[in-house]
Amino acid sequence: MPAAYLFDMDGLLLDTERLTMEGFLDCAPLVQRDAAEMRAFFTTLVGLTARRSQHLMTEFCGPEADLDAISAHWERSCERRLADGVPIKPTVADTLAGLSGQGVQMAVVTSTDGARARHHLERAGLLAHFSFVLGGDEVSATKPDPAPYLEAAARFGFDPKLCAAFEDSDHGLTAAATAGCFAVQIPDLRPPGRPFPQLGQAFASTLQDAVTHAQGHFKQRCRASAPSV
């Protein structure tokens, strides 16, 4: 089995990427772009930290835009959508509960700021499953740099090659794979026709399938390395 299971959060555990995009579309009167342009732009932000997203927002909206007003409107729109609870992706709750029951090591490695990530995971009823949450403001470099996954593995005391990582975005997948983890990508929001990075990742449609795939990979690797009798 993997020594540790490392999970992205938004779009992977929590069904929040789509919600956040809808909140961004509410800002159309301030951004002054049509919905198709805004959707396409939003997909470029998936997997990035708020700080990096802000830089791209400046380029997209132009120098005349009031970014503070846009950000405030976007935040309020997202909070309204989260008022009734934080949505969870399919199979996530049962998959994490099953892994917890096996006593495995698990952590969240997210571009979202750590305090916000822990708050959302607690509201979703998932926080207790994880040994720790490593936020985008708590690492030496952010995705797609491998640092978040290298530092998460080091915190457990494991070689990243012994860890399985689960991501939805290309930025996150790049970070996990280049860190040396066995990476499984579960695509969420992607523009049609965008090619996937070719980094040796596996693909799955749900977290349950992704975990099963990762466990099968490690079992096979263990058998292949076992000495013949």
PDB file of N, CA and C in Angstrom, residues 62-128:
ATOM      1  N   GLY A  62      -7.875  44.115 -16.993  1.00  0.00           N
ATOM      2  CA  GLY A  62      -7.354  45.370 -17.506  1.00  0.00           C
ATOM      3  C   GLY A  62      -7.079  46.384 -16.417  1.00  0.00           C
ATOM      4  N   PRO A  63      -6.289  47.402 -16.716  1.00  0.00           N
ATOM      5  CA  PRO A  63      -5.836  48.363 -15.702  1.00  0.00           C
ATOM      6  C   PRO A  63      -6.944  49.243 -15.128  1.00  0.00           C
ATOM      7  N   GLU A  64      -8.056  49.370 -15.860  1.00  0.00           N
ATOM      8  CA  GLU A  64      -9.134  50.249 -15.387  1.00  0.00           C
ATOM      9  C   GLU A  64     -10.073  49.546 -14.408  1.00  0.00           C
ATOM     10  N   ALA A  65      -9.997  48.237 -14.298  1.00  0.00           N
ATOM     11  CA  ALA A  65     -10.927  47.480 -13.452  1.00  0.00           C
ATOM     12  C   ALA A  65     -10.627  47.711 -11.970  1.00  0.00           C
ATOM     13  N   ASP A  66     -11.664  47.733 -11.177  1.00  0.00           N
ATOM     14  CA  ASP A  66     -11.535  47.854  -9.726  1.00  0.00           C
ATOM     15  C   ASP A  66     -11.448  46.442  -9.155  1.00  0.00           C
ATOM     16  N   LEU A  67     -10.230  45.935  -9.022  1.00  0.00           N
ATOM     17  CA  LEU A  67     -10.039  44.544  -8.596  1.00  0.00           C
ATOM     18  C   LEU A  67     -10.525  44.302  -7.174  1.00  0.00           C
ATOM     19  N   ASP A  68     -10.416  45.297  -6.314  1.00  0.00           N
ATOM     20  CA  ASP A  68     -10.900  45.142  -4.945  1.00  0.00           C
ATOM     21  C   ASP A  68     -12.412  44.937  -4.936  1.00  0.00           C
ATOM     22  N   ALA A  69     -13.119  45.710  -5.750  1.00  0.00           N
ATOM     23  CA  ALA A  69     -14.572  45.574  -5.820  1.00  0.00           C
ATOM     24  C   ALA A  69     -14.961  44.228  -6.424  1.00  0.00           C
ATOM     25  N   ILE A  70     -14.226  43.806  -7.452  1.00  0.00           N
ATOM     26  CA  ILE A  70     -14.513  42.509  -8.080  1.00  0.00           C
ATOM     27  C   ILE A  70     -14.275  41.376  -7.086  1.00  0.00           C
ATOM     28  N   SER A  71     -13.158  41.429  -6.385  1.00  0.00           N
ATOM     29  CA  SER A  71     -12.831  40.375  -5.419  1.00  0.00           C
ATOM     30  C   SER A  71     -13.859  40.307  -4.296  1.00  0.00           C
ATOM     31  N   ALA A  72     -14.290  41.477  -3.818  1.00  0.00           N
ATOM     32  CA  ALA A  72     -15.273  41.505  -2.741  1.00  0.00           C
ATOM     33  C   ALA A  72     -16.611  40.944  -3.210  1.00  0.00           C
ATOM     34  N   HIS A  73     -17.027  41.307  -4.414  1.00  0.00           N
ATOM     35  CA  HIS A  73     -18.285  40.813  -4.966  1.00  0.00           C
ATOM     36  C   HIS A  73     -18.209  39.297  -5.177  1.00  0.00           C
ATOM     37  N   TRP A  74     -17.088  38.836  -5.681  1.00  0.00           N
ATOM     38  CA  TRP A  74     -16.859  37.401  -5.925  1.00  0.00           C
ATOM     39  C   TRP A  74     -16.915  36.634  -4.600  1.00  0.00           C
ATOM     40  N   GLU A  75     -16.249  37.143  -3.595  1.00  0.00           N
ATOM     41  CA  GLU A  75     -16.229  36.491  -2.283  1.00  0.00           C
ATOM     42  C   GLU A  75     -17.634  36.390  -1.707  1.00  0.00           C
ATOM     43  N   ARG A  76     -18.399  37.464  -1.774  1.00  0.00           N
ATOM     44  CA  ARG A  76     -19.769  37.443  -1.236  1.00  0.00           C
ATOM     45  C   ARG A  76     -20.641  36.440  -1.984  1.00  0.00           C
ATOM     46  N   SER A  77     -20.460  36.385  -3.293  1.00  0.00           N
ATOM     47  CA  SER A  77     -21.243  35.450  -4.093  1.00  0.00           C
ATOM     48  C   SER A  77     -20.921  34.008  -3.728  1.00  0.00           C
ATOM     49  N   CYS A  78     -19.651  33.724  -3.525  1.00  0.00           N
ATOM     50  CA  CYS A  78     -19.261  32.361  -3.136  1.00  0.00           C
ATOM     51  C   CYS A  78     -19.777  32.019  -1.746  1.00  0.00           C
ATOM     52  N   GLU A  79     -19.695  32.947  -0.829  1.00  0.00           N
ATOM     53  CA  GLU A  79     -20.163  32.687   0.533  1.00  0.00           C
ATOM     54  C   GLU A  79     -21.666  32.418   0.564  1.00  0.00           C
ATOM     55  N   ARG A  80     -22.425  33.118  -0.266  1.00  0.00           N
ATOM     56  CA  ARG A  80     -23.868  32.832  -0.349  1.00  0.00           C
ATOM     57  C   ARG A  80     -24.113  31.400  -0.797  1.00  0.00           C
ATOM     58  N   ARG A  81     -23.318  30.938  -1.742  1.00  0.00           N
ATOM     59  CA  ARG A  81     -23.486  29.583  -2.249  1.00  0.00           C
ATOM     60  C   ARG A  81     -23.042  28.525  -1.234  1.00  0.00           C
ATOM     61  N   LEU A  82     -22.180  28.911  -0.318  1.00  0.00           N
ATOM     62  CA  LEU A  82     -21.693  27.984   0.712  1.00  0.00           C
ATOM     63  C   LEU A  82     -22.515  28.048   2.003  1.00  0.00           C
ATOM     64  N   ALA A  83     -23.515  28.907   2.018  1.00  0.00           N
ATOM     65  CA  ALA A  83     -24.275  29.125   3.260  1.00  0.00           C
ATOM     66  C   ALA A  83     -24.943  27.854   3.764  1.00  0.00           C
ATOM     67  N   ASP A  84     -25.361  26.992   2.853  1.00  0.00           N
ATOM     68  CA  ASP A  84     -26.059  25.762   3.245  1.00  0.00           C
ATOM     69  C   ASP A  84     -25.120  24.578   3.419  1.00  0.00           C
ATOM     70  N   GLY A  85     -23.814  24.807   3.311  1.00  0.00           N
ATOM     71  CA  GLY A  85     -22.849  23.731   3.500  1.00  0.00           C
ATOM     72  C   GLY A  85     -21.846  23.661   2.359  1.00  0.00           C
ATOM     73  N   VAL A  86     -20.763  22.961   2.618  1.00  0.00           N
ATOM     74  CA  VAL A  86     -19.703  22.797   1.622  1.00  0.00           C
ATOM     75  C   VAL A  86     -19.951  21.492   0.864  1.00  0.00           C
ATOM     76  N   PRO A  87     -20.153  21.554  -0.443  1.00  0.00           N
ATOM     77  CA  PRO A  87     -20.470  20.337  -1.199  1.00  0.00           C
ATOM     78  C   PRO A  87     -19.257  19.425  -1.360  1.00  0.00           C
ATOM     79  N   ILE A  88     -19.505  18.138  -1.334  1.00  0.00           N
ATOM     80  CA  ILE A  88     -18.460  17.118  -1.439  1.00  0.00           C
ATOM     81  C   ILE A  88     -18.611  16.390  -2.764  1.00  0.00           C
ATOM     82  N   LYS A  89     -17.500  16.023  -3.380  1.00  0.00           N
ATOM     83  CA  LYS A  89     -17.530  15.289  -4.633  1.00  0.00           C
ATOM     84  C   LYS A  89     -18.025  13.849  -4.398  1.00  0.00           C
ATOM     85  N   PRO A  90     -18.573  13.219  -5.433  1.00  0.00           N
ATOM     86  CA  PRO A  90     -19.071  11.844  -5.286  1.00  0.00           C
ATOM     87  C   PRO A  90     -17.998  10.865  -4.797  1.00  0.00           C
ATOM     88  N   THR A  91     -18.390   9.950  -3.948  1.00  0.00           N
ATOM     89  CA  THR A  91     -17.599   8.844  -3.353  1.00  0.00           C
ATOM     90  C   THR A  91     -16.586   9.305  -2.315  1.00  0.00           C
ATOM     91  N   VAL A  92     -16.411  10.617  -2.139  1.00  0.00           N
ATOM     92  CA  VAL A  92     -15.344  11.116  -1.254  1.00  0.00           C
ATOM     93  C   VAL A  92     -15.569  10.709   0.197  1.00  0.00           C
ATOM     94  N   ALA A  93     -16.767  10.949   0.728  1.00  0.00           N
ATOM     95  CA  ALA A  93     -17.014  10.679   2.150  1.00  0.00           C
ATOM     96  C   ALA A  93     -16.773   9.218   2.481  1.00  0.00           C
ATOM     97  N   ASP A  94     -17.313   8.306   1.703  1.00  0.00           N
ATOM     98  CA  ASP A  94     -17.152   6.880   1.981  1.00  0.00           C
ATOM     99  C   ASP A  94     -15.713   6.421   1.774  1.00  0.00           C
ATOM    100  N   THR A  95     -15.054   6.960   0.755  1.00  0.00           N
ATOM    101  CA  THR A  95     -13.666   6.566   0.484  1.00  0.00           C
ATOM    102  C   THR A  95     -12.741   6.973   1.616  1.00  0.00           C
ATOM    103  N   LEU A  96     -12.876   8.208   2.085  1.00  0.00           N
ATOM    104  CA  LEU A  96     -12.022   8.677   3.181  1.00  0.00           C
ATOM    105  C   LEU A  96     -12.323   7.932   4.476  1.00  0.00           C
ATOM    106  N   ALA A  97     -13.604   7.663   4.725  1.00  0.00           N
ATOM    107  CA  ALA A  97     -13.962   6.915   5.933  1.00  0.00           C
ATOM    108  C   ALA A  97     -13.358   5.517   5.890  1.00  0.00           C
ATOM    109  N   GLY A  98     -13.384   4.894   4.718  1.00  0.00           N
ATOM    110  CA  GLY A  98     -12.795   3.564   4.592  1.00  0.00           C
ATOM    111  C   GLY A  98     -11.298   3.570   4.820  1.00  0.00           C
ATOM    112  N   LEU A  99     -10.610   4.559   4.264  1.00  0.00           N
ATOM    113  CA  LEU A  99      -9.168   4.655   4.477  1.00  0.00           C
ATOM    114  C   LEU A  99      -8.845   4.935   5.938  1.00  0.00           C
ATOM    115  N   SER A 100      -9.634   5.800   6.567  1.00  0.00           N
ATOM    116  CA  SER A 100      -9.420   6.079   7.995  1.00  0.00           C
ATOM    117  C   SER A 100      -9.570   4.808   8.824  1.00  0.00           C
ATOM    118  N   GLY A 101     -10.541   3.991   8.450  1.00  0.00           N
ATOM    119  CA  GLY A 101     -10.757   2.743   9.160  1.00  0.00           C
ATOM    120  C   GLY A 101      -9.593   1.784   9.040  1.00  0.00           C
ATOM    121  N   GLN A 102      -8.804   1.936   7.972  1.00  0.00           N
ATOM    122  CA  GLN A 102      -7.614   1.108   7.783  1.00  0.00           C
ATOM    123  C   GLN A 102      -6.398   1.688   8.498  1.00  0.00           C
ATOM    124  N   GLY A 103      -6.551   2.889   9.049  1.00  0.00           N
ATOM    125  CA  GLY A 103      -5.452   3.520   9.778  1.00  0.00           C
ATOM    126  C   GLY A 103      -4.348   4.067   8.899  1.00  0.00           C
ATOM    127  N   VAL A 104      -4.670   4.420   7.649  1.00  0.00           N
ATOM    128  CA  VAL A 104      -3.623   4.909   6.756  1.00  0.00           C
ATOM    129  C   VAL A 104      -3.312   6.381   7.040  1.00  0.00           C
ATOM    130  N   GLN A 105      -2.168   6.808   6.561  1.00  0.00           N
ATOM    131  CA  GLN A 105      -1.731   8.197   6.712  1.00  0.00           C
ATOM    132  C   GLN A 105      -2.291   9.022   5.565  1.00  0.00           C
ATOM    133  N   MET A 106      -2.962  10.119   5.883  1.00  0.00           N
ATOM    134  CA  MET A 106      -3.560  10.974   4.859  1.00  0.00           C
ATOM    135  C   MET A 106      -3.324  12.441   5.188  1.00  0.00           C
ATOM    136  N   ALA A 107      -3.143  13.233   4.132  1.00  0.00           N
ATOM    137  CA  ALA A 107      -3.000  14.682   4.292  1.00  0.00           C
ATOM    138  C   ALA A 107      -3.610  15.381   3.086  1.00  0.00           C
ATOM    139  N   VAL A 108      -3.945  16.640   3.275  1.00  0.00           N
ATOM    140  CA  VAL A 108      -4.432  17.489   2.189  1.00  0.00           C
ATOM    141  C   VAL A 108      -3.315  18.439   1.783  1.00  0.00           C
ATOM    142  N   VAL A 109      -3.089  18.544   0.476  1.00  0.00           N
ATOM    143  CA  VAL A 109      -2.069  19.435  -0.078  1.00  0.00           C
ATOM    144  C   VAL A 109      -2.789  20.342  -1.072  1.00  0.00           C
ATOM    145  N   THR A 110      -3.079  21.564  -0.665  1.00  0.00           N
ATOM    146  CA  THR A 110      -3.957  22.439  -1.437  1.00  0.00           C
ATOM    147  C   THR A 110      -3.326  23.798  -1.699  1.00  0.00           C
ATOM    148  N   SER A 111      -3.754  24.437  -2.785  1.00  0.00           N
ATOM    149  CA  SER A 111      -3.310  25.806  -3.062  1.00  0.00           C
ATOM    150  C   SER A 111      -4.089  26.835  -2.251  1.00  0.00           C
ATOM    151  N   THR A 112      -5.219  26.450  -1.699  1.00  0.00           N
ATOM    152  CA  THR A 112      -6.004  27.333  -0.843  1.00  0.00           C
ATOM    153  C   THR A 112      -5.231  27.617   0.437  1.00  0.00           C
ATOM    154  N   ASP A 113      -5.370  28.825   0.973  1.00  0.00           N
ATOM    155  CA  ASP A 113      -4.702  29.144   2.242  1.00  0.00           C
ATOM    156  C   ASP A 113      -5.104  28.129   3.313  1.00  0.00           C
ATOM    157  N   GLY A 114      -4.152  27.779   4.163  1.00  0.00           N
ATOM    158  CA  GLY A 114      -4.368  26.703   5.123  1.00  0.00           C
ATOM    159  C   GLY A 114      -5.560  26.900   6.043  1.00  0.00           C
ATOM    160  N   ALA A 115      -5.706  28.094   6.616  1.00  0.00           N
ATOM    161  CA  ALA A 115      -6.798  28.325   7.555  1.00  0.00           C
ATOM    162  C   ALA A 115      -8.151  28.175   6.867  1.00  0.00           C
ATOM    163  N   ARG A 116      -8.263  28.688   5.656  1.00  0.00           N
ATOM    164  CA  ARG A 116      -9.517  28.578   4.899  1.00  0.00           C
ATOM    165  C   ARG A 116      -9.794  27.122   4.532  1.00  0.00           C
ATOM    166  N   ALA A 117      -8.751  26.411   4.131  1.00  0.00           N
ATOM    167  CA  ALA A 117      -8.918  25.000   3.765  1.00  0.00           C
ATOM    168  C   ALA A 117      -9.404  24.180   4.956  1.00  0.00           C
ATOM    169  N   ARG A 118      -8.782  24.379   6.107  1.00  0.00           N
ATOM    170  CA  ARG A 118      -9.199  23.624   7.296  1.00  0.00           C
ATOM    171  C   ARG A 118     -10.641  23.955   7.690  1.00  0.00           C
ATOM    172  N   HIS A 119     -11.013  25.214   7.536  1.00  0.00           N
ATOM    173  CA  HIS A 119     -12.384  25.627   7.849  1.00  0.00           C
ATOM    174  C   HIS A 119     -13.385  24.919   6.932  1.00  0.00           C
ATOM    175  N   HIS A 120     -13.097  24.895   5.636  1.00  0.00           N
ATOM    176  CA  HIS A 120     -14.007  24.254   4.686  1.00  0.00           C
ATOM    177  C   HIS A 120     -14.078  22.749   4.911  1.00  0.00           C
ATOM    178  N   LEU A 121     -12.940  22.138   5.183  1.00  0.00           N
ATOM    179  CA  LEU A 121     -12.938  20.688   5.422  1.00  0.00           C
ATOM    180  C   LEU A 121     -13.692  20.336   6.694  1.00  0.00           C
ATOM    181  N   GLU A 122     -13.566  21.176   7.701  1.00  0.00           N
ATOM    182  CA  GLU A 122     -14.307  20.919   8.945  1.00  0.00           C
ATOM    183  C   GLU A 122     -15.810  21.045   8.699  1.00  0.00           C
ATOM    184  N   ARG A 123     -16.220  22.071   7.966  1.00  0.00           N
ATOM    185  CA  ARG A 123     -17.647  22.241   7.653  1.00  0.00           C
ATOM    186  C   ARG A 123     -18.177  21.074   6.823  1.00  0.00           C
ATOM    187  N   ALA A 124     -17.318  20.503   5.984  1.00  0.00           N
ATOM    188  CA  ALA A 124     -17.725  19.376   5.154  1.00  0.00           C
ATOM    189  C   ALA A 124     -17.683  18.054   5.909  1.00  0.00           C
ATOM    190  N   GLY A 125     -17.178  18.072   7.144  1.00  0.00           N
ATOM    191  CA  GLY A 125     -17.113  16.852   7.942  1.00  0.00           C
ATOM    192  C   GLY A 125     -15.967  15.936   7.575  1.00  0.00           C
ATOM    193  N   LEU A 126     -14.912  16.481   6.962  1.00  0.00           N
ATOM    194  CA  LEU A 126     -13.805  15.654   6.482  1.00  0.00           C
ATOM    195  C   LEU A 126     -12.491  15.879   7.216  1.00  0.00           C
ATOM    196  N   LEU A 127     -12.374  16.958   7.951  1.00  0.00           N
ATOM    197  CA  LEU A 127     -11.069  17.356   8.501  1.00  0.00           C
ATOM    198  C   LEU A 127     -10.448  16.282   9.391  1.00  0.00           C
ATOM    199  N   ALA A 128     -11.259  15.581  10.157  1.00  0.00           N
ATOM    200  CA  ALA A 128     -10.732  14.608  11.125  1.00  0.00           C
ATOM    201  C   ALA A 128     -10.009  13.440  10.464  1.00  0.00           C
TER     202      ALA A 128
END
